[in-house]
PDB file of C-alpha atoms in Angstrom:
ATOM      1  CA  MET A1104       0.000   0.000   0.000  1.00  0.00           C
ATOM      2  CA  PRO A1105       1.217   3.547  -0.689  1.00  0.00           C
ATOM      3  CA  SER A1106       1.807   5.884   2.214  1.00  0.00           C
ATOM      4  CA  PRO A1107      -0.742   8.675   2.766  1.00  0.00           C
ATOM      5  CA  ALA A1108       1.729  11.110   1.218  1.00  0.00           C
ATOM      6  CA  ASP A1109       1.362   9.214  -2.049  1.00  0.00           C
ATOM      7  CA  LEU A1110      -2.253  10.392  -2.214  1.00  0.00           C
ATOM      8  CA  ASN A1111      -1.094  13.955  -2.848  1.00  0.00           C
ATOM      9  CA  ALA A1112       0.064  13.329  -6.418  1.00  0.00           C
ATOM     10  CA  PRO A1113      -0.481  10.951  -9.307  1.00  0.00           C
ATOM     11  CA  ALA A1114       1.432   7.698  -8.963  1.00  0.00           C
ATOM     12  CA  SER A1115       2.608   5.114 -11.440  1.00  0.00           C
ATOM     13  CA  GLY A1116       3.399   1.692 -10.054  1.00  0.00           C
ATOM     14  CA  ALA A1117       5.007  -1.311 -11.625  1.00  0.00           C
ATOM     15  CA  PRO A1118       2.654  -3.770 -13.288  1.00  0.00           C
ATOM     16  CA  VAL A1119       1.312  -6.486 -11.037  1.00  0.00           C
ATOM     17  CA  SER A1120       2.587  -9.973 -11.557  1.00  0.00           C
ATOM     18  CA  GLY A1121      -0.042 -12.298 -12.984  1.00  0.00           C
ATOM     19  CA  ALA A1122      -2.939 -11.284 -15.235  1.00  0.00           C
ATOM     20  CA  ARG A1123      -5.756 -10.489 -12.814  1.00  0.00           C
ATOM     21  CA  ALA A1124      -9.102  -9.839 -14.417  1.00  0.00           C
ATOM     22  CA  PRO A1125      -9.954  -6.132 -14.491  1.00  0.00           C
ATOM     23  CA  VAL A1126     -12.454  -4.839 -11.946  1.00  0.00           C
ATOM     24  CA  ARG A1127     -15.743  -3.516 -13.301  1.00  0.00           C
ATOM     25  CA  VAL A1128     -15.959  -0.028 -11.752  1.00  0.00           C
ATOM     26  CA  ILE A1129     -19.390   1.638 -11.741  1.00  0.00           C
ATOM     27  CA  ALA A1130     -19.611   5.280 -10.650  1.00  0.00           C
ATOM     28  CA  VAL A1131     -23.055   6.365  -9.418  1.00  0.00           C
ATOM     29  CA  ALA A1132     -23.700  10.118  -9.662  1.00  0.00           C
ATOM     30  CA  SER A1133     -26.491  12.689  -9.815  1.00  0.00           C
ATOM     31  CA  GLY A1134     -26.803  16.312 -10.765  1.00  0.00           C
ATOM     32  CA  LYS A1135     -28.573  17.213  -7.524  1.00  0.00           C
ATOM     33  CA  GLY A1136     -29.037  15.736  -4.080  1.00  0.00           C
ATOM     34  CA  GLY A1137     -32.192  14.078  -2.827  1.00  0.00           C
ATOM     35  CA  VAL A1138     -32.718  11.704  -5.751  1.00  0.00           C
ATOM     36  CA  GLY A1139     -31.762   8.548  -3.829  1.00  0.00           C
ATOM     37  CA  LYS A1140     -28.259   8.190  -5.264  1.00  0.00           C
ATOM     38  CA  THR A1141     -26.695   6.605  -2.170  1.00  0.00           C
ATOM     39  CA  SER A1142     -29.602   4.182  -1.817  1.00  0.00           C
ATOM     40  CA  VAL A1143     -29.015   3.202  -5.454  1.00  0.00           C
ATOM     41  CA  SER A1144     -25.290   2.692  -4.794  1.00  0.00           C
ATOM     42  CA  VAL A1145     -25.864   0.548  -1.709  1.00  0.00           C
ATOM     43  CA  ASN A1146     -28.541  -1.616  -3.295  1.00  0.00           C
ATOM     44  CA  LEU A1147     -26.724  -1.994  -6.610  1.00  0.00           C
ATOM     45  CA  ALA A1148     -23.606  -3.142  -4.742  1.00  0.00           C
ATOM     46  CA  MET A1149     -25.608  -5.635  -2.680  1.00  0.00           C
ATOM     47  CA  ALA A1150     -27.441  -6.869  -5.785  1.00  0.00           C
ATOM     48  CA  LEU A1151     -24.067  -7.513  -7.442  1.00  0.00           C
ATOM     49  CA  VAL A1152     -23.031  -9.523  -4.378  1.00  0.00           C
ATOM     50  CA  HIS A1153     -26.260 -11.537  -4.657  1.00  0.00           C
ATOM     51  CA  ALA A1154     -25.352 -12.163  -8.314  1.00  0.00           C
ATOM     52  CA  GLY A1155     -22.058 -13.731  -7.228  1.00  0.00           C
ATOM     53  CA  GLN A1156     -19.820 -10.706  -7.831  1.00  0.00           C
ATOM     54  CA  ARG A1157     -17.092  -9.967  -5.279  1.00  0.00           C
ATOM     55  CA  THR A1158     -17.886  -6.304  -4.747  1.00  0.00           C
ATOM     56  CA  LEU A1159     -16.429  -3.227  -3.060  1.00  0.00           C
ATOM     57  CA  LEU A1160     -18.596  -0.188  -2.268  1.00  0.00           C
ATOM     58  CA  LEU A1161     -16.550   3.025  -2.123  1.00  0.00           C
ATOM     59  CA  ASP A1162     -18.032   6.149  -0.560  1.00  0.00           C
ATOM     60  CA  THR A1163     -16.500   9.237  -2.191  1.00  0.00           C
ATOM     61  CA  ASP A1164     -18.967  11.784  -0.843  1.00  0.00           C
ATOM     62  CA  LEU A1165     -15.989  13.181   1.011  1.00  0.00           C
ATOM     63  CA  GLY A1166     -17.861  15.736   3.129  1.00  0.00           C
ATOM     64  CA  LEU A1167     -21.295  14.209   3.759  1.00  0.00           C
ATOM     65  CA  ALA A1168     -20.722  10.477   3.658  1.00  0.00           C
ATOM     66  CA  ASN A1169     -23.446   8.069   4.749  1.00  0.00           C
ATOM     67  CA  VAL A1170     -22.914   4.690   3.084  1.00  0.00           C
ATOM     68  CA  ASP A1171     -21.762   3.218   6.419  1.00  0.00           C
ATOM     69  CA  VAL A1172     -24.872   4.629   8.142  1.00  0.00           C
ATOM     70  CA  MET A1173     -27.193   3.102   5.560  1.00  0.00           C
ATOM     71  CA  LEU A1174     -25.630  -0.322   6.199  1.00  0.00           C
ATOM     72  CA  GLY A1175     -25.449   0.012   9.987  1.00  0.00           C
ATOM     73  CA  LEU A1176     -21.644  -0.157  10.041  1.00  0.00           C
ATOM     74  CA  SER A1177     -19.301   1.531  12.529  1.00  0.00           C
ATOM     75  CA  PRO A1178     -15.977   2.402  10.876  1.00  0.00           C
ATOM     76  CA  GLN A1179     -12.816   2.783  12.919  1.00  0.00           C
ATOM     77  CA  PHE A1180     -11.083   4.619  10.081  1.00  0.00           C
ATOM     78  CA  THR A1181     -12.345   6.570   7.074  1.00  0.00           C
ATOM     79  CA  LEU A1182     -10.759   8.199   4.038  1.00  0.00           C
ATOM     80  CA  ALA A1183     -10.238  11.315   6.180  1.00  0.00           C
ATOM     81  CA  ASP A1184      -7.836   9.276   8.351  1.00  0.00           C
ATOM     82  CA  VAL A1185      -5.964   8.139   5.235  1.00  0.00           C
ATOM     83  CA  PHE A1186      -5.408  11.705   4.063  1.00  0.00           C
ATOM     84  CA  ALA A1187      -4.416  12.746   7.594  1.00  0.00           C
ATOM     85  CA  GLY A1188      -1.754  10.013   7.673  1.00  0.00           C
ATOM     86  CA  ARG A1189      -3.380   8.069  10.526  1.00  0.00           C
ATOM     87  CA  CYS A1190      -3.860   4.865   8.508  1.00  0.00           C
ATOM     88  CA  GLU A1191      -3.534   3.337   5.046  1.00  0.00           C
ATOM     89  CA  LEU A1192      -6.327   2.672   2.589  1.00  0.00           C
ATOM     90  CA  GLN A1193      -6.375  -1.030   3.489  1.00  0.00           C
ATOM     91  CA  ASP A1194      -7.144  -0.110   7.113  1.00  0.00           C
ATOM     92  CA  THR A1195     -10.445   1.542   6.185  1.00  0.00           C
ATOM     93  CA  LEU A1196     -11.963  -1.647   4.747  1.00  0.00           C
ATOM     94  CA  LEU A1197     -15.170  -2.810   6.444  1.00  0.00           C
ATOM     95  CA  GLU A1198     -16.863  -6.119   5.793  1.00  0.00           C
ATOM     96  CA  GLY A1199     -20.570  -5.642   5.296  1.00  0.00           C
ATOM     97  CA  PRO A1200     -23.473  -8.041   4.673  1.00  0.00           C
ATOM     98  CA  ARG A1201     -22.668 -11.194   2.674  1.00  0.00           C
ATOM     99  CA  GLY A1202     -19.017 -10.214   2.342  1.00  0.00           C
ATOM    100  CA  LEU A1203     -19.586  -6.833   0.686  1.00  0.00           C
ATOM    101  CA  TRP A1204     -16.464  -4.700   1.210  1.00  0.00           C
ATOM    102  CA  VAL A1205     -17.005  -1.038   2.124  1.00  0.00           C
ATOM    103  CA  VAL A1206     -14.550   1.884   2.155  1.00  0.00           C
ATOM    104  CA  PRO A1207     -16.221   4.685   4.147  1.00  0.00           C
ATOM    105  CA  ALA A1208     -15.663   8.403   3.746  1.00  0.00           C
ATOM    106  CA  ALA A1209     -16.060  11.003   6.487  1.00  0.00           C
ATOM    107  CA  SER A1210     -19.116  13.068   7.364  1.00  0.00           C
ATOM    108  CA  GLY A1211     -18.907  16.645   8.591  1.00  0.00           C
ATOM    109  CA  LYS A1212     -15.260  17.113   7.554  1.00  0.00           C
ATOM    110  CA  ARG A1213     -15.360  20.279   5.465  1.00  0.00           C
ATOM    111  CA  HIS A1214     -11.670  20.110   4.604  1.00  0.00           C
ATOM    112  CA  MET A1215     -12.323  16.833   2.766  1.00  0.00           C
ATOM    113  CA  THR A1216     -14.403  18.757   0.228  1.00  0.00           C
ATOM    114  CA  GLU A1217     -11.419  21.029  -0.451  1.00  0.00           C
ATOM    115  CA  LEU A1218      -8.885  18.417  -1.569  1.00  0.00           C
ATOM    116  CA  LEU A1219      -6.715  19.257  -4.548  1.00  0.00           C
ATOM    117  CA  PRO A1220      -7.381  17.593  -7.923  1.00  0.00           C
ATOM    118  CA  GLN A1221      -4.031  15.771  -7.559  1.00  0.00           C
ATOM    119  CA  GLN A1222      -5.272  14.241  -4.310  1.00  0.00           C
ATOM    120  CA  HIS A1223      -8.379  12.873  -6.011  1.00  0.00           C
ATOM    121  CA  ILE A1224      -6.149  11.307  -8.671  1.00  0.00           C
ATOM    122  CA  GLY A1225      -3.872   9.973  -5.952  1.00  0.00           C
ATOM    123  CA  LEU A1226      -6.803   8.202  -4.330  1.00  0.00           C
ATOM    124  CA  VAL A1227      -7.717   6.592  -7.652  1.00  0.00           C
ATOM    125  CA  ASN A1228      -4.124   5.411  -8.101  1.00  0.00           C
ATOM    126  CA  ALA A1229      -3.993   4.061  -4.549  1.00  0.00           C
ATOM    127  CA  PHE A1230      -6.581   1.460  -5.529  1.00  0.00           C
ATOM    128  CA  CYS A1231      -3.994  -0.097  -7.860  1.00  0.00           C
ATOM    129  CA  GLN A1232      -2.287  -1.402  -4.714  1.00  0.00           C
ATOM    130  CA  LEU A1233      -5.443  -2.615  -2.950  1.00  0.00           C
ATOM    131  CA  ASP A1234      -4.911  -6.356  -2.628  1.00  0.00           C
ATOM    132  CA  LEU A1235      -8.478  -7.667  -2.827  1.00  0.00           C
ATOM    133  CA  PRO A1236      -9.939 -10.275  -5.189  1.00  0.00           C
ATOM    134  CA  LEU A1237     -12.674  -8.134  -6.707  1.00  0.00           C
ATOM    135  CA  ASP A1238     -15.051  -8.434  -9.628  1.00  0.00           C
ATOM    136  CA  ALA A1239     -16.814  -5.094  -9.241  1.00  0.00           C
ATOM    137  CA  MET A1240     -16.609  -1.782  -7.425  1.00  0.00           C
ATOM    138  CA  VAL A1241     -19.474   0.679  -6.980  1.00  0.00           C
ATOM    139  CA  VAL A1242     -18.456   4.298  -6.338  1.00  0.00           C
ATOM    140  CA  ASP A1243     -21.003   6.466  -4.537  1.00  0.00           C
ATOM    141  CA  ASN A1244     -20.211  10.055  -5.534  1.00  0.00           C
ATOM    142  CA  ALA A1245     -21.296  13.342  -4.050  1.00  0.00           C
ATOM    143  CA  ALA A1246     -24.081  15.159  -5.887  1.00  0.00           C
ATOM    144  CA  GLY A1247     -23.145  17.852  -8.398  1.00  0.00           C
ATOM    145  CA  ILE A1248     -20.164  18.607 -10.612  1.00  0.00           C
ATOM    146  CA  SER A1249     -17.260  19.052  -8.190  1.00  0.00           C
ATOM    147  CA  ASP A1250     -13.755  18.005  -9.232  1.00  0.00           C
ATOM    148  CA  SER A1251     -13.977  14.865  -7.102  1.00  0.00           C
ATOM    149  CA  VAL A1252     -17.175  13.752  -8.858  1.00  0.00           C
ATOM    150  CA  LEU A1253     -15.714  14.390 -12.307  1.00  0.00           C
ATOM    151  CA  THR A1254     -12.447  12.578 -11.503  1.00  0.00           C
ATOM    152  CA  PHE A1255     -14.083   9.503  -9.987  1.00  0.00           C
ATOM    153  CA  CYS A1256     -16.571   9.247 -12.863  1.00  0.00           C
ATOM    154  CA  GLN A1257     -13.758   9.641 -15.401  1.00  0.00           C
ATOM    155  CA  ALA A1258     -11.811   6.885 -13.627  1.00  0.00           C
ATOM    156  CA  ALA A1259     -14.704   4.403 -13.788  1.00  0.00           C
ATOM    157  CA  GLN A1260     -15.577   2.122 -16.695  1.00  0.00           C
ATOM    158  CA  ASP A1261     -19.284   2.941 -16.394  1.00  0.00           C
ATOM    159  CA  VAL A1262     -21.137   6.013 -15.150  1.00  0.00           C
ATOM    160  CA  VAL A1263     -24.699   5.715 -13.840  1.00  0.00           C
ATOM    161  CA  VAL A1264     -26.569   9.017 -13.546  1.00  0.00           C
ATOM    162  CA  VAL A1265     -29.612   8.848 -11.258  1.00  0.00           C
ATOM    163  CA  VAL A1266     -32.641  11.025 -12.017  1.00  0.00           C
ATOM    164  CA  CYS A1267     -36.101  11.347 -10.486  1.00  0.00           C
ATOM    165  CA  ASP A1268     -39.321  13.014 -11.612  1.00  0.00           C
ATOM    166  CA  GLU A1269     -38.393  16.597 -10.703  1.00  0.00           C
ATOM    167  CA  PRO A1270     -37.533  19.272 -13.292  1.00  0.00           C
ATOM    168  CA  ALA A1271     -34.380  20.253 -11.373  1.00  0.00           C
ATOM    169  CA  SER A1272     -33.222  16.635 -11.287  1.00  0.00           C
ATOM    170  CA  VAL A1273     -33.385  16.296 -15.074  1.00  0.00           C
ATOM    171  CA  THR A1274     -31.820  19.737 -15.659  1.00  0.00           C
ATOM    172  CA  ASP A1275     -28.950  19.067 -13.263  1.00  0.00           C
ATOM    173  CA  ALA A1276     -28.413  15.556 -14.633  1.00  0.00           C
ATOM    174  CA  TYR A1277     -27.983  17.092 -18.086  1.00  0.00           C
ATOM    175  CA  ALA A1278     -25.494  19.605 -16.664  1.00  0.00           C
ATOM    176  CA  LEU A1279     -23.467  16.776 -15.112  1.00  0.00           C
ATOM    177  CA  ILE A1280     -23.469  14.755 -18.339  1.00  0.00           C
ATOM    178  CA  LYS A1281     -22.442  17.854 -20.326  1.00  0.00           C
ATOM    179  CA  VAL A1282     -19.446  18.538 -18.083  1.00  0.00           C
ATOM    180  CA  LEU A1283     -18.398  14.870 -18.043  1.00  0.00           C
ATOM    181  CA  SER A1284     -18.577  14.763 -21.836  1.00  0.00           C
ATOM    182  CA  ARG A1285     -16.892  18.066 -22.661  1.00  0.00           C
ATOM    183  CA  GLU A1286     -14.282  18.248 -19.897  1.00  0.00           C
ATOM    184  CA  ARG A1287     -13.520  14.602 -19.078  1.00  0.00           C
ATOM    185  CA  GLY A1288     -14.147  12.758 -22.338  1.00  0.00           C
ATOM    186  CA  VAL A1289     -16.916  10.500 -21.006  1.00  0.00           C
ATOM    187  CA  THR A1290     -18.803   9.283 -24.083  1.00  0.00           C
ATOM    188  CA  ARG A1291     -21.213   6.721 -22.604  1.00  0.00           C
ATOM    189  CA  VAL A1292     -23.604   7.189 -19.677  1.00  0.00           C
ATOM    190  CA  GLN A1293     -26.159   4.837 -18.129  1.00  0.00           C
ATOM    191  CA  VAL A1294     -29.323   6.584 -16.907  1.00  0.00           C
ATOM    192  CA  LEU A1295     -31.339   5.190 -14.000  1.00  0.00           C
ATOM    193  CA  ALA A1296     -34.788   6.588 -13.181  1.00  0.00           C
ATOM    194  CA  ASN A1297     -35.432   6.404  -9.434  1.00  0.00           C
ATOM    195  CA  GLN A1298     -38.568   6.710  -7.294  1.00  0.00           C
ATOM    196  CA  VAL A1299     -40.937   6.438 -10.247  1.00  0.00           C
ATOM    197  CA  ASN A1300     -44.613   5.482 -10.077  1.00  0.00           C
ATOM    198  CA  ASN A1301     -44.467   3.137 -13.068  1.00  0.00           C
ATOM    199  CA  ALA A1302     -42.257   1.943 -15.907  1.00  0.00           C
ATOM    200  CA  ILE A1303     -43.735   4.449 -18.383  1.00  0.00           C
ATOM    201  CA  GLU A1304     -42.769   7.367 -16.142  1.00  0.00           C
ATOM    202  CA  GLY A1305     -39.207   6.076 -15.929  1.00  0.00           C
ATOM    203  CA  LYS A1306     -38.851   5.752 -19.689  1.00  0.00           C
ATOM    204  CA  GLN A1307     -40.292   9.240 -20.211  1.00  0.00           C
ATOM    205  CA  LEU A1308     -37.685  10.693 -17.842  1.00  0.00           C
ATOM    206  CA  PHE A1309     -34.942   9.039 -19.851  1.00  0.00           C
ATOM    207  CA  GLU A1310     -36.379  10.273 -23.157  1.00  0.00           C
ATOM    208  CA  LYS A1311     -36.414  13.884 -21.895  1.00  0.00           C
ATOM    209  CA  LEU A1312     -32.752  13.637 -21.047  1.00  0.00           C
ATOM    210  CA  GLU A1313     -31.856  11.789 -24.230  1.00  0.00           C
ATOM    211  CA  ARG A1314     -33.525  14.329 -26.528  1.00  0.00           C
ATOM    212  CA  VAL A1315     -31.560  17.287 -25.242  1.00  0.00           C
ATOM    213  CA  SER A1316     -28.312  15.310 -24.959  1.00  0.00           C
ATOM    214  CA  ALA A1317     -28.578  13.997 -28.528  1.00  0.00           C
ATOM    215  CA  ARG A1318     -29.084  17.532 -29.773  1.00  0.00           C
ATOM    216  CA  PHE A1319     -26.188  19.235 -27.998  1.00  0.00           C
ATOM    217  CA  LEU A1320     -23.705  16.609 -26.761  1.00  0.00           C
ATOM    218  CA  ASP A1321     -21.414  13.997 -28.273  1.00  0.00           C
ATOM    219  CA  VAL A1322     -22.423  11.327 -25.761  1.00  0.00           C
ATOM    220  CA  THR A1323     -24.454   8.118 -25.899  1.00  0.00           C
ATOM    221  CA  LEU A1324     -27.096   7.562 -23.222  1.00  0.00           C
ATOM    222  CA  HIS A1325     -28.373   4.099 -22.343  1.00  0.00           C
ATOM    223  CA  TYR A1326     -31.533   3.465 -20.334  1.00  0.00           C
ATOM    224  CA  LEU A1327     -30.571   1.293 -17.395  1.00  0.00           C
ATOM    225  CA  GLY A1328     -34.095   0.952 -16.052  1.00  0.00           C
ATOM    226  CA  ALA A1329     -36.294   2.290 -13.269  1.00  0.00           C
ATOM    227  CA  ILE A1330     -36.613   1.754  -9.531  1.00  0.00           C
ATOM    228  CA  PRO A1331     -40.245   2.022  -8.425  1.00  0.00           C
ATOM    229  CA  ARG A1332     -41.410   4.136  -5.510  1.00  0.00           C
ATOM    230  CA  ASP A1333     -41.669   1.465  -2.838  1.00  0.00           C
ATOM    231  CA  GLU A1334     -42.679   1.532   0.835  1.00  0.00           C
ATOM    232  CA  TRP A1335     -40.458  -1.498   1.443  1.00  0.00           C
ATOM    233  CA  LEU A1336     -37.424   0.480   0.326  1.00  0.00           C
ATOM    234  CA  ARG A1337     -38.233   3.184   2.882  1.00  0.00           C
ATOM    235  CA  ARG A1338     -38.555   0.548   5.596  1.00  0.00           C
ATOM    236  CA  ALA A1339     -35.214  -0.994   4.637  1.00  0.00           C
ATOM    237  CA  ILE A1340     -33.529   2.413   4.912  1.00  0.00           C
ATOM    238  CA  GLN A1341     -35.008   2.845   8.398  1.00  0.00           C
ATOM    239  CA  ARG A1342     -33.625  -0.590   9.341  1.00  0.00           C
ATOM    240  CA  GLN A1343     -30.193   0.391   7.947  1.00  0.00           C
ATOM    241  CA  GLU A1344     -30.254  -2.474   5.470  1.00  0.00           C
ATOM    242  CA  ALA A1345     -30.193  -2.832   1.709  1.00  0.00           C
ATOM    243  CA  VAL A1346     -33.679  -3.575   0.424  1.00  0.00           C
ATOM    244  CA  VAL A1347     -32.349  -6.505  -1.618  1.00  0.00           C
ATOM    245  CA  GLU A1348     -31.271  -8.024   1.700  1.00  0.00           C
ATOM    246  CA  ALA A1349     -34.182  -6.990   3.944  1.00  0.00           C
ATOM    247  CA  PHE A1350     -37.104  -7.527   1.562  1.00  0.00           C
ATOM    248  CA  PRO A1351     -35.764  -9.470  -1.446  1.00  0.00           C
ATOM    249  CA  GLY A1352     -39.172 -10.057  -3.028  1.00  0.00           C
ATOM    250  CA  CYS A1353     -40.401  -6.456  -3.058  1.00  0.00           C
ATOM    251  CA  PRO A1354     -40.654  -4.452  -6.315  1.00  0.00           C
ATOM    252  CA  SER A1355     -37.599  -2.232  -5.738  1.00  0.00           C
ATOM    253  CA  ALA A1356     -35.410  -5.200  -4.743  1.00  0.00           C
ATOM    254  CA  LEU A1357     -36.415  -7.096  -7.883  1.00  0.00           C
ATOM    255  CA  ALA A1358     -35.595  -4.014  -9.987  1.00  0.00           C
ATOM    256  CA  PHE A1359     -32.115  -3.697  -8.453  1.00  0.00           C
ATOM    257  CA  ARG A1360     -31.414  -7.385  -9.001  1.00  0.00           C
ATOM    258  CA  ASP A1361     -32.492  -7.141 -12.627  1.00  0.00           C
ATOM    259  CA  ILE A1362     -30.155  -4.167 -13.169  1.00  0.00           C
ATOM    260  CA  ALA A1363     -27.252  -6.034 -11.530  1.00  0.00           C
ATOM    261  CA  ARG A1364     -27.922  -9.041 -13.766  1.00  0.00           C
ATOM    262  CA  ARG A1365     -27.918  -6.880 -16.894  1.00  0.00           C
ATOM    263  CA  ALA A1366     -24.774  -5.056 -15.803  1.00  0.00           C
ATOM    264  CA  ASN A1367     -22.838  -8.240 -16.543  1.00  0.00           C
ATOM    265  CA  SER A1368     -23.745  -7.863 -20.220  1.00  0.00           C
ATOM    266  CA  TRP A1369     -22.283  -4.355 -20.533  1.00  0.00           C
ATOM    267  CA  GLN A1370     -19.320  -4.154 -22.843  1.00  0.00           C
ATOM    268  CA  SER A1371     -16.138  -4.732 -20.844  1.00  0.00           C
ATOM    269  CA  PRO A1372     -13.181  -2.372 -21.265  1.00  0.00           C
ATOM    270  CA  ALA A1373     -10.624  -3.763 -23.704  1.00  0.00           C
ATOM    271  CA  GLY A1374      -7.840  -2.015 -21.813  1.00  0.00           C
ATOM    272  CA  PRO A1375      -6.864   1.322 -20.294  1.00  0.00           C
ATOM    273  CA  ARG A1376      -8.087   4.470 -22.038  1.00  0.00           C
ATOM    274  CA  GLY A1377      -4.907   6.434 -21.387  1.00  0.00           C
ATOM    275  CA  GLY A1378      -6.315   8.597 -18.575  1.00  0.00           C
ATOM    276  CA  VAL A1379      -6.815   8.193 -14.847  1.00  0.00           C
ATOM    277  CA  GLU A1380      -8.578   4.907 -14.062  1.00  0.00           C
ATOM    278  CA  PHE A1381      -9.279   2.740 -11.043  1.00  0.00           C
ATOM    279  CA  PHE A1382      -7.215  -0.480 -10.957  1.00  0.00           C
ATOM    280  CA  MET A1383      -5.155   0.728 -13.907  1.00  0.00           C
ATOM    281  CA  GLU A1384      -2.499  -1.962 -13.431  1.00  0.00           C
ATOM    282  CA  ARG A1385      -5.051  -4.754 -13.729  1.00  0.00           C
ATOM    283  CA  LEU A1386      -6.369  -3.208 -16.942  1.00  0.00           C
ATOM    284  CA  VAL A1387      -2.828  -2.992 -18.315  1.00  0.00           C
ATOM    285  CA  ALA A1388      -2.071  -6.600 -17.355  1.00  0.00           C
ATOM    286  CA  HIS A1389      -5.378  -7.799 -18.811  1.00  0.00           C
ATOM    287  CA  SER A1390      -4.812  -5.886 -22.046  1.00  0.00           C
ATOM    288  CA  ALA A1391      -1.289  -7.273 -22.402  1.00  0.00           C
ATOM    289  CA  GLY A1392      -2.492 -10.804 -21.649  1.00  0.00           C
ATOM    290  CA  ALA A1393      -5.313 -10.559 -24.182  1.00  0.00           C
ATOM    291  CA  SER A1394      -2.900  -9.242 -26.819  1.00  0.00           C
ATOM    292  CA  ALA A1395      -0.468 -12.103 -26.186  1.00  0.00           C
ATOM    293  CA  ALA A1396      -3.261 -14.672 -26.312  1.00  0.00           C
ATOM    294  CA  SER A1397      -4.472 -13.241 -29.616  1.00  0.00           C
ATOM    295  CA  HIS A1398      -0.929 -13.292 -31.020  1.00  0.00           C
ATOM    296  CA  ASN A1399      -0.474 -16.942 -30.033  1.00  0.00           C
ATOM    297  CA  ASP A1400      -3.874 -18.118 -31.222  1.00  0.00           C
ATOM    298  CA  PRO A1401      -3.169 -20.367 -34.276  1.00  0.00           C
ATOM    299  CA  LEU A1402      -6.639 -19.791 -35.700  1.00  0.00           C
ATOM    300  CA  ARG A1403      -6.210 -16.018 -35.556  1.00  0.00           C
ATOM    301  CA  SER A1404      -2.731 -16.356 -37.051  1.00  0.00           C
ATOM    302  CA  ALA A1405      -4.092 -18.407 -39.911  1.00  0.00           C
ATOM    303  CA  VAL A1406      -6.826 -15.872 -40.638  1.00  0.00           C
ATOM    304  CA  ALA A1407      -4.521 -12.839 -40.336  1.00  0.00           C
TER     305      ALA A1407
END
């Protein structure tokens, strides 16, 4: 693990030995608060665990974190302790329900919202050294378009933007997608409609966002689906549990499990994009291994 000082600047480590499969990193974001983004992150992570994926849930809402609260966990260390030099990233790991790994951020630490862009990149690079056998990581971002949100979304393979049926939610979601596209080169975004009354309402929300994005932005939006407004989800939040764990047969839990199942069919990254990315070394090793396998494949050689 790098020392906390290493989080202050971009790092480049040596490639890991052995070709580990790359980690599917999903960044969950929203243009505004109050749309249920953290609930989506928690339940998507737990649904991936239920689908057999070894999953890490990373809380990057660096000033108002609450992933640990939603899961009833009591962290000894948070990311604030890492940046203060009191521990290493590995020390913040919490084991949640069914083996879900959680890295908590701090709540009420205003200085954590004022980190330098290099420190955000340093945190991304620190995950290269995190020695965990993972299939997926879900990143719960702060709301809005701060540098931390943009960096963590840029560093993920997939970005999920959460919207609900409020005009400000759709407007701010468009603003987030615009900044990600124009300033960070994000060309593909998954859109999730949350707290909807029915499937038609969810699709209409997506179509509003898609129309304006198609007209003004060079970005492709995909409709991930909708999470219905559900009393069981509210009860699960009160119990500090994921709804997929507390009430697995309720409508919202079934919707999260369906999304997690379909996430496995998303196109996997062929290799690193050349920018800041989580688990960069695993992507490099995977890309090199795939290239070598292709080169040594006699069938491919015969066709070439």
